[in-house]
Amino acid sequence: MAEFLNGWKRSHHCGVPCESELGQDLTLMGWVDGKRNLGGLIFAYLRDRSGMMQVVFDESRNDRATFEKAEGIRSEFVLAVKGVLARRAPEAINPDVATGAFELLVSDFKILAVSETPPFMIDDDSETNEMLRMQYRYLDLRRPVMQRILALRHRIAKVARDYYDAQGFYEIETPILGRSTPEGARDYLVPSRVYPGQFYALPQSPQQFKQLLMLSGFDRYFQIAKCFRDEDLRADRQPEFTQIDCEMSFVEDEEDVMAVHEGFMAELFRKIKGIEIPLPLPRMKYAEAMARYGSDKPDTRFGLELVDVSDIMGSTEAQFLKDAIAAGGSVRAINAVGSADKLSRKEIDKLVEFVKTYRAKGMSWMTVTADGVKSTLAKFMTEAQIASLLERVGAKANDTVFFVCDADDEVVFAALGALRLELAKRFDLIDPDRFDLLWVTEFPLFEYDAEDGRYYAKHHPFTSPKLEDLDKLESDPASVRAKAYDMVLNGYELGGGSIRISNQELQKRMFRALGFTDESAAERFGYFLRAFQYGAPPHGGIAFGLDRIVMLMAGTNNIRDVIAFPKTQNASDLLTQAPNAVDDAQLAELGICIDKRGTE
């Protein structure tokens, strides 16, 4: 049934023909997007990546063989169609289709491929289960919304290449097969056949190679780089992802790097969204972001800011509050303005359980009414303390104030930061058409892991500390700030970077602070450290998450929507059924023996 083109050439895409082509002979090619048979007339939409065009088969105009063949076409058949472009009757115009004022009067056509009935409708209104869509991803990608998203991804990548080229950056590829340096997320390992028992690692980022390129004298580098991390997944994370990776030489101040890369973001919004982003972007220190928003990637499109009420609540008779503050923690609050008549006790109880998932032991609340306040905390407080509290948080009648306390401020920030976002969604406080960009700066250089009893680099071990904090590197590492910066958009980290350590002695001090001996540092990073003995310029850079940028600009909240062939939440590929077992001969060639105990 399928036919060959036999010299037919496409003259136009389906969504392109317009007024100037009326009366002309056109040749269109695409997929059938539904058909209506009205007896002597058959109407079908032909779809390609540009859009759709209605094609008309007319028994009075087409020969019998052509019309009978048209009666046999079905959805998702692939056709090549010749005909004359005509204007539709006014009452037949379809305003929902870009070419809805036109139709192609078919003179001849070929069936290039037939199709079985798809397992789901190929349209944007389909509510098909995501797992089924990923199993048949090639069909899911035919949906217009997916075509638009991947076209958007292409345009974003092109803007990146054009912008960084104009700024003097060279696009240079770095290796995919490299050395494992376990520090951070888990590596994906690749066994070597040539060196039995040894492994390559897939890159978590091109970090070391891009720094080596600066040592090599290339001055400015960028790459749209594939990266891999074996970590727990969520809606905005994938095991393999894409970065717009950048590095530049002869910079020592964070502002030198930030100015170049916020220019890229302004260019991106101008060309992709038609939005002018005022520069410079706002700067917010990490400590301020945590104190006000409970997050190092704050969504600043709405209020509900955290308020420290430790001094007031610590003076009450509530012993559990006193204990948390005495242990070095705090009591902080959020005032949910105008929420008292919208939140039932049952809903408040659900919010209490919600914050517990962020390690909070519980949550207290206070409802403000015209007659006073209702709260289990009120019995521990004097009228003056209550008045002082309400003034501090700006609470008035019909407001609800939520409190979290803990001996660990990180728990307080995490719980209230998550509650803040939950309340904003519940009360529809977020404008989806608003884009709030800012830089978060002065991150801690280290984070402490109580289980391991050691410090880890909050970013990576090559991040430079603030020079004014160098004297605290050994004596008080928890208070050392990094020359690091993250660009944040609407509560998502778009990209992060830092000024790197280019001084050999400082790098040794950094490794020692992280618990490395000179020998263990040399074992893991020897080739990298050796390069710094041959003249390293001061340098710094950033990496943007391309997938996340596309996700936010496309208006979706699922990163799988913006990747052509993504993995599921459990890192499997339903389309190709990866990962999969391999046969014993392949394993033997690699010198690998699988321990199957407990898997059968």
Coordinates of C-alpha atoms in Angstrom, one line a residue:
M1 CA 0.0 0.0 0.0
A2 CA 2.9 2.4 0.7
E3 CA 4.3 4.3 -2.2
F4 CA 7.6 5.9 -3.1
L5 CA 8.0 9.6 -3.7
N6 CA 9.3 8.9 -7.3
G7 CA 10.6 12.5 -7.7
W8 CA 8.0 14.4 -5.8
K9 CA 9.5 17.3 -3.9
R10 CA 7.9 19.1 -1.0
S11 CA 7.2 22.8 -1.9
H12 CA 5.9 24.0 1.5
H13 CA 5.5 23.0 5.1
C14 CA 1.9 22.4 6.2
G15 CA 1.8 25.4 8.6
V16 CA 3.4 27.9 6.2
P17 CA 1.1 28.6 3.2
C18 CA -0.6 31.9 3.3
E19 CA -2.4 34.6 1.2
S20 CA 0.4 35.0 -1.3
E21 CA 0.1 31.3 -2.3
L22 CA -3.6 31.3 -3.1
G23 CA -4.3 29.6 -6.4
Q24 CA -0.8 28.1 -6.6
D25 CA 0.0 24.4 -7.0
L26 CA 1.6 23.1 -3.7
T27 CA 3.1 19.9 -2.6
L28 CA 2.7 19.1 1.1
M29 CA 4.0 16.2 3.2
G30 CA 3.1 15.0 6.7
W31 CA 1.0 12.9 9.0
V32 CA -2.8 12.6 8.9
D33 CA -4.3 14.3 11.9
G34 CA -7.8 13.0 11.7
K35 CA -10.3 12.6 8.8
R36 CA -14.0 13.3 8.1
N37 CA -15.8 11.5 5.4
L38 CA -18.9 13.4 4.2
G39 CA -19.7 11.1 1.3
G40 CA -18.6 12.9 -1.8
L41 CA -16.1 15.0 0.3
I42 CA -13.3 13.9 2.5
F43 CA -11.6 16.4 4.8
A44 CA -8.3 15.6 6.5
Y45 CA -5.7 17.6 8.4
L46 CA -2.1 17.1 7.3
R47 CA 0.4 17.8 10.1
D48 CA 4.1 18.4 10.2
R49 CA 6.4 20.3 12.7
S50 CA 5.3 23.7 11.3
G51 CA 1.5 23.1 11.9
M52 CA -1.5 21.8 10.0
M53 CA -3.3 22.3 6.7
Q54 CA -6.7 21.0 5.8
V55 CA -6.7 18.9 2.6
V56 CA -9.9 18.2 0.6
F57 CA -10.6 15.2 -1.5
D58 CA -13.6 15.8 -3.8
E59 CA -15.3 12.9 -5.6
S60 CA -16.4 15.3 -8.4
R61 CA -12.9 16.5 -9.0
N62 CA -10.7 13.5 -8.2
D63 CA -10.7 10.4 -10.3
R64 CA -12.3 7.3 -8.8
A65 CA -9.0 5.6 -7.9
T66 CA -7.7 8.6 -6.1
F67 CA -11.0 9.1 -4.2
E68 CA -11.2 5.4 -3.2
K69 CA -7.6 5.5 -2.0
A70 CA -8.4 8.6 0.1
E71 CA -11.3 6.7 1.8
G72 CA -8.7 4.3 3.1
I73 CA -6.4 6.8 4.9
R74 CA -6.3 6.8 8.7
S75 CA -4.8 8.9 11.4
E76 CA -1.0 8.9 11.4
F77 CA -0.7 7.7 7.8
V78 CA 2.2 9.6 6.1
L79 CA 1.1 11.4 2.9
A80 CA 2.5 13.4 0.1
V81 CA -0.3 15.6 -1.4
K82 CA -0.4 17.8 -4.5
G83 CA -3.1 20.4 -5.0
V84 CA -4.2 24.0 -5.3
L85 CA -4.4 26.3 -2.3
A86 CA -7.8 27.8 -1.9
R87 CA -9.6 30.0 0.6
R88 CA -12.2 28.4 2.9
A89 CA -15.7 29.7 3.0
P90 CA -16.1 32.3 5.8
E91 CA -18.3 30.0 7.8
A92 CA -15.7 27.2 7.5
I93 CA -12.7 29.1 8.8
N94 CA -11.0 27.4 11.8
P95 CA -9.7 30.2 14.1
D96 CA -7.8 27.6 16.2
V97 CA -5.4 26.7 13.4
A98 CA -2.9 29.2 12.0
T99 CA -3.8 28.1 8.4
G100 CA -7.5 27.8 9.3
A101 CA -8.5 30.2 6.5
F102 CA -7.1 28.0 3.8
E103 CA -7.4 24.5 2.4
L104 CA -5.6 22.4 -0.2
L105 CA -7.8 21.0 -3.0
V106 CA -6.1 17.7 -3.7
S107 CA -5.4 16.7 -7.3
D108 CA -3.1 13.7 -6.5
F109 CA -1.5 12.1 -3.5
K110 CA 0.7 9.3 -2.3
I111 CA 0.5 7.1 0.8
L112 CA 4.2 7.0 1.9
A113 CA 3.6 5.0 5.0
V114 CA 0.6 3.4 6.8
S115 CA 0.1 3.4 10.6
E116 CA -1.4 1.1 13.1
T117 CA -3.9 2.8 15.5
P118 CA -1.8 4.7 18.0
P119 CA -2.1 3.8 21.7
F120 CA -3.2 7.3 22.5
M121 CA -4.4 10.4 20.7
I122 CA -1.7 12.6 19.1
D123 CA -2.9 15.9 20.4
D124 CA -2.2 18.5 23.1
D125 CA -5.4 17.8 25.0
S126 CA -4.6 14.1 25.6
E127 CA -4.4 13.2 29.3
T128 CA -2.5 10.0 28.5
N129 CA -0.5 8.5 31.4
E130 CA 3.1 9.8 31.3
M131 CA 4.5 6.3 31.4
L132 CA 2.6 5.3 28.3
R133 CA 3.8 8.4 26.5
M134 CA 7.4 7.7 27.4
Q135 CA 7.0 4.1 26.2
Y136 CA 5.9 5.5 22.8
R137 CA 8.0 8.6 23.0
Y138 CA 8.3 8.9 19.2
L139 CA 4.5 9.3 19.1
D140 CA 4.4 11.7 22.0
L141 CA 7.0 13.9 20.2
R142 CA 4.6 14.3 17.3
R143 CA 2.2 16.3 19.6
P144 CA 2.3 20.0 18.6
V145 CA 3.2 21.0 22.2
M146 CA 6.3 18.8 22.2
Q147 CA 7.3 20.0 18.8
R148 CA 7.1 23.6 20.1
I149 CA 9.1 22.8 23.2
L150 CA 12.0 21.2 21.3
A151 CA 12.0 24.0 18.8
L152 CA 12.2 26.4 21.7
R153 CA 15.2 24.4 23.0
H154 CA 16.9 24.7 19.7
R155 CA 16.4 28.5 19.6
I156 CA 17.7 28.8 23.2
A157 CA 20.8 26.9 22.3
K158 CA 21.4 29.0 19.2
V159 CA 21.1 32.2 21.2
A160 CA 23.6 30.8 23.7
R161 CA 26.1 30.0 20.9
D162 CA 25.6 33.4 19.2
Y163 CA 25.9 35.4 22.4
Y164 CA 29.0 33.6 23.7
D165 CA 30.7 33.7 20.3
A166 CA 30.1 37.5 20.3
Q167 CA 31.7 37.7 23.8
G168 CA 34.9 36.0 22.6
F169 CA 34.2 32.5 23.9
Y170 CA 35.4 29.4 22.0
E171 CA 33.2 26.3 21.9
I172 CA 35.5 23.4 22.9
E173 CA 34.4 19.8 23.6
T174 CA 35.7 18.0 26.6
P175 CA 35.8 14.2 27.2
I176 CA 32.9 12.0 28.1
L177 CA 35.1 9.1 29.4
G178 CA 37.2 10.4 32.3
R179 CA 38.6 9.6 35.7
S180 CA 36.3 8.9 38.7
T181 CA 36.9 11.5 41.5
P182 CA 34.2 10.5 44.1
E183 CA 33.4 13.9 45.7
G184 CA 29.8 14.9 45.4
A185 CA 27.1 12.9 43.5
R186 CA 27.8 9.3 42.6
D187 CA 29.6 8.7 39.3
Y188 CA 28.3 6.6 36.5
L189 CA 31.1 4.1 35.8
V190 CA 32.1 2.5 32.5
P191 CA 34.2 -0.6 32.6
S192 CA 37.3 -0.8 30.4
R193 CA 37.9 -3.8 28.2
V194 CA 41.5 -2.9 27.5
Y195 CA 42.3 -2.4 31.3
P196 CA 40.3 -5.2 33.0
G197 CA 39.1 -4.2 36.5
Q198 CA 39.5 -0.5 35.8
F199 CA 36.7 2.0 35.0
Y200 CA 36.1 5.3 33.3
A201 CA 33.6 7.7 34.8
L202 CA 31.0 9.8 32.9
P203 CA 31.4 13.5 33.7
Q204 CA 29.3 15.1 36.4
S205 CA 30.4 18.3 34.8
P206 CA 33.4 19.4 32.6
Q207 CA 34.8 21.3 35.7
Q208 CA 38.4 20.2 35.7
F209 CA 38.8 20.2 31.9
K210 CA 37.4 23.7 31.6
Q211 CA 39.8 24.9 34.2
L212 CA 42.6 23.1 32.3
L213 CA 41.5 25.0 29.2
M214 CA 42.1 28.2 31.0
L215 CA 45.6 27.0 31.9
S216 CA 46.0 26.2 28.2
G217 CA 45.5 29.8 27.3
F218 CA 42.1 29.7 25.6
D219 CA 40.9 32.7 27.7
R220 CA 37.2 32.1 27.3
Y221 CA 35.5 28.7 26.8
F222 CA 31.9 27.5 26.6
Q223 CA 30.2 24.2 25.7
I224 CA 26.7 22.8 25.5
A225 CA 27.8 19.8 27.5
K226 CA 26.2 16.5 28.4
C227 CA 26.6 15.6 32.1
F228 CA 25.8 12.6 34.2
R229 CA 25.0 12.1 37.9
D230 CA 23.8 9.0 39.6
E231 CA 21.5 10.6 42.2
D232 CA 17.9 10.5 43.4
L233 CA 15.6 12.0 40.8
R234 CA 12.7 14.5 40.9
A235 CA 10.6 16.5 38.5
D236 CA 13.4 18.9 37.6
R237 CA 16.3 16.4 37.7
Q238 CA 17.5 13.7 35.3
P239 CA 20.5 11.3 35.4
E240 CA 21.8 12.8 32.2
F241 CA 21.3 16.5 31.6
T242 CA 22.7 19.3 29.6
Q243 CA 24.7 22.4 30.8
I244 CA 25.7 25.6 29.1
D245 CA 29.2 25.5 30.6
C246 CA 31.4 28.5 30.6
E247 CA 34.8 29.6 32.0
M248 CA 36.9 32.8 31.6
S249 CA 40.4 33.8 32.5
F250 CA 41.9 36.8 34.2
V251 CA 39.0 37.4 36.6
E252 CA 39.2 37.4 40.3
D253 CA 36.1 39.3 41.3
E254 CA 32.7 37.6 41.1
E255 CA 31.2 40.7 39.5
D256 CA 33.4 40.3 36.5
V257 CA 31.9 36.9 35.7
M258 CA 28.3 37.7 36.7
A259 CA 28.2 40.8 34.4
V260 CA 29.0 38.7 31.3
H261 CA 26.5 35.9 32.1
E262 CA 23.6 38.1 33.2
G263 CA 24.0 39.7 29.8
F264 CA 23.3 36.3 28.3
M265 CA 20.2 35.9 30.3
A266 CA 19.0 39.3 29.3
E267 CA 19.7 38.4 25.6
L268 CA 17.8 35.2 26.0
F269 CA 14.7 36.8 27.4
R270 CA 14.8 39.5 24.8
K271 CA 15.0 37.1 21.8
I272 CA 13.0 34.2 23.1
K273 CA 10.2 35.9 25.2
G274 CA 10.3 39.5 24.0
I275 CA 10.9 40.6 27.6
E276 CA 13.5 43.3 28.6
I277 CA 15.4 42.3 31.7
P278 CA 16.8 45.3 33.6
L279 CA 20.5 44.9 34.4
P280 CA 22.3 44.5 36.6
L281 CA 20.2 41.8 38.2
P282 CA 19.5 42.1 42.0
R283 CA 22.1 40.6 44.3
M284 CA 21.1 38.8 47.5
K285 CA 23.5 37.3 49.9
Y286 CA 23.0 33.7 50.9
A287 CA 22.4 34.6 54.6
E288 CA 19.7 37.0 53.6
A289 CA 18.0 34.6 51.2
M290 CA 17.8 31.9 53.9
A291 CA 16.6 34.4 56.6
R292 CA 13.9 35.9 54.4
Y293 CA 12.8 33.0 52.2
G294 CA 14.1 29.8 53.9
S295 CA 15.8 28.9 50.6
D296 CA 19.0 29.6 48.7
K297 CA 16.9 29.8 45.5
P298 CA 14.2 32.1 46.6
D299 CA 11.0 32.7 44.6
T300 CA 10.6 36.5 45.0
R301 CA 7.3 36.8 43.0
F302 CA 5.3 36.9 46.2
G303 CA 5.6 37.8 49.9
L304 CA 5.1 35.4 52.8
E305 CA 8.6 36.1 54.0
L306 CA 10.1 34.5 57.1
V307 CA 10.3 36.7 60.3
D308 CA 12.7 35.9 63.1
V309 CA 10.7 36.1 66.4
S310 CA 13.2 34.3 68.6
D311 CA 13.7 37.3 71.0
I312 CA 9.9 37.6 71.6
M313 CA 9.1 33.9 71.8
G314 CA 12.2 33.2 73.9
S315 CA 10.9 35.5 76.6
T316 CA 7.6 33.6 76.9
E317 CA 6.9 30.7 79.3
A318 CA 7.0 28.1 76.5
Q319 CA 9.9 25.9 77.5
F320 CA 10.3 24.1 74.2
L321 CA 10.9 27.4 72.5
K322 CA 13.4 28.4 75.1
D323 CA 15.2 25.1 74.7
A324 CA 15.5 25.4 70.9
I325 CA 16.9 29.0 71.2
A326 CA 19.3 28.1 74.0
A327 CA 20.7 25.2 71.8
G328 CA 21.6 27.8 69.1
G329 CA 18.4 27.5 67.0
S330 CA 15.6 30.0 66.4
V331 CA 11.9 30.6 66.2
R332 CA 10.6 32.0 62.9
A333 CA 7.2 32.8 61.6
I334 CA 5.2 33.3 58.4
N335 CA 2.1 35.5 58.3
A336 CA -0.4 34.1 55.9
V337 CA -2.4 37.3 55.3
G338 CA -6.2 36.9 55.0
S339 CA -6.1 33.1 55.4
A340 CA -7.9 32.5 58.7
D341 CA -11.3 32.2 57.0
K342 CA -9.9 29.9 54.3
L343 CA -8.1 27.4 56.5
S344 CA -10.0 24.9 58.5
R345 CA -8.5 23.1 61.5
K346 CA -8.2 20.0 59.4
E347 CA -6.3 21.9 56.7
I348 CA -4.0 23.4 59.3
D349 CA -3.3 19.9 60.7
K350 CA -2.3 18.8 57.2
L351 CA 0.1 21.7 56.9
V352 CA 1.6 20.5 60.3
E353 CA 2.2 17.1 58.8
F354 CA 3.6 18.7 55.6
V355 CA 6.3 20.6 57.5
K356 CA 7.3 17.4 59.4
T357 CA 8.5 15.9 56.1
Y358 CA 11.2 18.6 56.2
R359 CA 12.4 17.3 59.6
A360 CA 10.4 19.8 61.7
K361 CA 9.1 18.2 64.9
G362 CA 5.9 20.2 64.6
M363 CA 4.4 23.6 63.9
S364 CA 2.4 26.1 66.0
W365 CA 0.0 28.7 64.7
M366 CA -1.9 31.7 65.8
T367 CA -5.2 32.9 64.3
V368 CA -5.9 36.6 64.6
T369 CA -9.6 37.6 64.9
A370 CA -11.4 40.9 65.6
D371 CA -11.8 39.7 69.2
G372 CA -8.1 38.7 69.7
V373 CA -6.0 35.7 69.0
K374 CA -6.5 31.9 69.1
S375 CA -3.5 29.8 69.7
T376 CA -2.1 27.1 71.9
L377 CA 0.9 29.5 72.4
A378 CA -1.3 32.3 73.8
K379 CA -1.4 30.7 77.3
F380 CA 2.4 31.0 77.5
M381 CA 2.4 34.7 76.5
T382 CA 1.5 38.0 78.0
E383 CA -0.7 40.5 76.2
A384 CA 2.4 42.7 75.6
Q385 CA 4.2 39.8 74.1
I386 CA 1.3 39.0 71.8
A387 CA 1.0 42.6 70.7
S388 CA 4.8 42.8 70.1
L389 CA 4.6 39.5 68.0
L390 CA 1.7 40.7 65.9
E391 CA 3.5 44.0 65.2
R392 CA 6.7 42.2 64.3
V393 CA 5.0 39.9 61.7
G394 CA 2.5 42.5 60.5
A395 CA -0.5 40.4 61.5
K396 CA -4.1 41.8 61.5
A397 CA -7.6 40.4 61.8
N398 CA -8.2 37.2 59.6
D399 CA -4.4 36.4 59.4
T400 CA -2.8 33.1 60.4
V401 CA 0.7 33.1 61.7
F402 CA 2.7 29.9 61.5
F403 CA 5.7 29.2 63.7
V404 CA 8.5 26.6 63.5
C405 CA 11.3 26.3 66.0
D406 CA 14.3 24.0 66.2
A407 CA 17.8 23.8 67.6
D408 CA 19.0 23.7 64.0
D409 CA 18.3 26.7 61.9
E410 CA 18.6 24.6 58.7
V411 CA 15.5 22.7 59.8
V412 CA 13.6 25.9 60.5
F413 CA 14.6 27.3 57.1
A414 CA 13.7 24.1 55.2
A415 CA 10.3 23.7 56.8
L416 CA 9.1 27.3 56.5
G417 CA 10.7 27.7 53.1
A418 CA 8.6 24.7 51.9
L419 CA 5.5 26.0 53.7
R420 CA 5.9 29.4 52.1
L421 CA 5.7 27.8 48.6
E422 CA 2.8 25.5 49.6
L423 CA 0.8 28.5 50.9
A424 CA 1.5 30.5 47.8
K425 CA 0.2 27.7 45.6
R426 CA -2.8 27.1 47.8
F427 CA -3.8 30.8 47.8
D428 CA -2.8 31.4 44.1
L429 CA -0.3 34.1 45.0
I430 CA 2.1 33.3 42.1
D431 CA 1.9 35.2 38.8
P432 CA 2.9 32.6 36.1
D433 CA 3.7 35.3 33.6
R434 CA 6.2 37.0 35.9
F435 CA 10.0 36.3 35.7
D436 CA 12.0 37.3 38.8
L437 CA 15.8 36.9 38.2
L438 CA 18.4 37.5 40.8
W439 CA 21.9 36.4 41.9
V440 CA 22.5 34.7 45.3
T441 CA 26.0 35.3 46.5
E442 CA 28.4 34.6 49.4
F443 CA 27.5 31.0 49.9
P444 CA 29.2 29.1 52.7
L445 CA 32.4 27.5 51.4
F446 CA 31.8 24.3 53.4
E447 CA 28.9 22.2 54.7
Y448 CA 29.3 19.9 57.6
D449 CA 28.1 16.3 57.6
A450 CA 27.5 15.2 61.2
E451 CA 27.3 11.5 60.2
D452 CA 30.8 11.6 58.6
G453 CA 32.1 14.1 61.1
R454 CA 33.8 16.2 58.3
Y455 CA 33.3 19.2 56.1
Y456 CA 32.4 18.9 52.4
A457 CA 32.7 21.6 49.7
K458 CA 29.3 23.1 49.2
H459 CA 30.1 23.6 45.5
H460 CA 33.4 21.8 44.7
P461 CA 36.9 21.7 46.1
F462 CA 38.2 24.2 43.6
T463 CA 36.0 27.1 44.7
S464 CA 37.9 30.1 46.1
P465 CA 37.1 31.4 49.6
K466 CA 36.6 35.1 50.1
L467 CA 40.0 36.6 50.6
E468 CA 38.9 38.4 53.8
D469 CA 37.9 34.9 55.3
L470 CA 41.2 33.2 54.6
D471 CA 42.4 33.4 58.2
K472 CA 39.4 31.3 59.3
L473 CA 39.9 28.5 56.8
E474 CA 41.4 26.2 59.5
S475 CA 40.1 27.8 62.7
D476 CA 36.4 28.4 61.8
P477 CA 35.6 26.7 58.4
A478 CA 31.9 27.0 59.0
S479 CA 32.0 30.8 58.7
V480 CA 34.1 30.9 55.6
R481 CA 32.3 32.4 52.6
A482 CA 32.8 31.3 49.0
K483 CA 33.4 33.4 45.9
A484 CA 30.4 31.6 44.6
Y485 CA 27.2 32.8 42.9
D486 CA 23.9 31.2 41.7
M487 CA 21.5 32.7 39.2
V488 CA 17.9 32.1 40.4
L489 CA 14.6 32.4 38.5
N490 CA 11.2 32.0 40.1
G491 CA 12.6 29.7 42.8
Y492 CA 14.8 27.6 40.5
E493 CA 18.5 27.6 40.3
L494 CA 19.3 28.4 36.7
G495 CA 23.0 28.2 37.0
G496 CA 25.9 28.3 39.5
G497 CA 29.5 29.1 39.4
S498 CA 32.5 30.5 41.3
I499 CA 35.9 32.1 41.1
R500 CA 38.4 29.2 41.2
I501 CA 41.4 28.6 43.3
S502 CA 44.5 29.4 41.1
N503 CA 47.0 29.6 44.0
Q504 CA 48.7 26.3 44.7
E505 CA 49.2 26.9 48.4
L506 CA 45.6 28.0 48.9
Q507 CA 44.4 24.8 47.1
K508 CA 46.5 22.7 49.5
R509 CA 44.9 24.5 52.4
M510 CA 41.4 23.8 50.9
F511 CA 42.1 20.1 50.5
R512 CA 43.4 19.9 54.1
A513 CA 40.2 21.6 55.3
L514 CA 38.2 18.9 53.5
G515 CA 40.1 16.2 55.2
F516 CA 42.5 15.2 52.4
T517 CA 46.1 14.5 53.1
D518 CA 48.6 15.7 50.5
E519 CA 48.9 12.1 49.4
S520 CA 45.1 11.5 49.0
A521 CA 44.7 14.8 47.2
A522 CA 47.5 13.9 44.8
E523 CA 45.9 10.4 44.2
R524 CA 42.5 11.8 43.3
F525 CA 43.5 15.1 41.5
G526 CA 47.2 14.6 40.8
Y527 CA 47.1 15.4 37.1
F528 CA 45.0 18.4 37.8
L529 CA 47.2 19.8 40.5
R530 CA 50.3 19.2 38.5
A531 CA 48.9 21.5 35.8
F532 CA 48.8 24.4 38.2
Q533 CA 52.6 24.2 38.5
Y534 CA 52.9 25.6 35.0
G535 CA 51.3 29.0 35.4
A536 CA 47.6 29.3 36.1
P537 CA 45.7 32.5 35.4
P538 CA 43.0 33.6 37.8
H539 CA 39.8 32.3 36.4
G540 CA 36.1 31.6 37.1
G541 CA 33.0 30.4 35.4
I542 CA 29.4 29.2 35.6
A543 CA 27.3 26.4 34.3
F544 CA 23.6 26.9 33.4
G545 CA 21.1 24.1 33.3
L546 CA 19.8 24.1 29.7
D547 CA 17.0 21.7 30.5
R548 CA 15.8 23.8 33.4
I549 CA 16.0 27.1 31.4
V550 CA 13.8 25.5 28.6
M551 CA 11.4 24.1 31.2
L552 CA 10.8 27.5 32.7
M553 CA 10.6 29.3 29.4
A554 CA 8.2 26.7 28.1
G555 CA 5.9 27.0 31.1
T556 CA 6.1 23.4 32.2
N557 CA 7.1 22.1 35.6
N558 CA 8.4 18.7 34.4
I559 CA 11.9 18.5 33.0
R560 CA 11.0 15.4 31.1
D561 CA 8.8 17.5 28.9
V562 CA 11.9 19.4 27.5
I563 CA 14.2 16.4 26.8
A564 CA 13.6 14.4 23.6
F565 CA 14.2 11.0 25.1
P566 CA 14.2 11.3 28.9
K567 CA 14.4 8.8 31.7
T568 CA 11.6 8.1 34.2
Q569 CA 11.6 9.0 37.9
N570 CA 13.6 5.8 38.6
A571 CA 16.2 6.4 35.9
S572 CA 14.8 3.8 33.4
D573 CA 14.1 4.3 29.7
L574 CA 10.7 2.8 28.9
L575 CA 11.3 3.2 25.2
T576 CA 14.5 1.2 24.8
Q577 CA 14.0 -0.8 28.1
A578 CA 17.4 0.5 29.4
P579 CA 19.1 -0.4 31.6
N580 CA 19.2 -4.0 30.6
A581 CA 21.1 -7.2 31.3
V582 CA 23.9 -8.1 29.0
D583 CA 25.0 -11.6 28.1
D584 CA 27.8 -13.5 29.9
A585 CA 30.2 -13.2 26.9
Q586 CA 30.1 -9.4 27.1
L587 CA 30.7 -9.5 30.8
A588 CA 33.6 -12.0 30.5
E589 CA 35.2 -9.7 27.9
L590 CA 35.1 -6.9 30.4
G591 CA 36.3 -9.1 33.2
I592 CA 33.1 -8.6 35.2
C593 CA 31.2 -11.1 37.3
I594 CA 27.7 -10.3 38.5
D595 CA 26.8 -11.3 42.0
K596 CA 23.2 -12.4 41.5
R597 CA 22.5 -13.3 45.2
G598 CA 19.3 -11.6 46.3
T599 CA 18.2 -10.7 42.8
E600 CA 16.3 -13.9 41.9

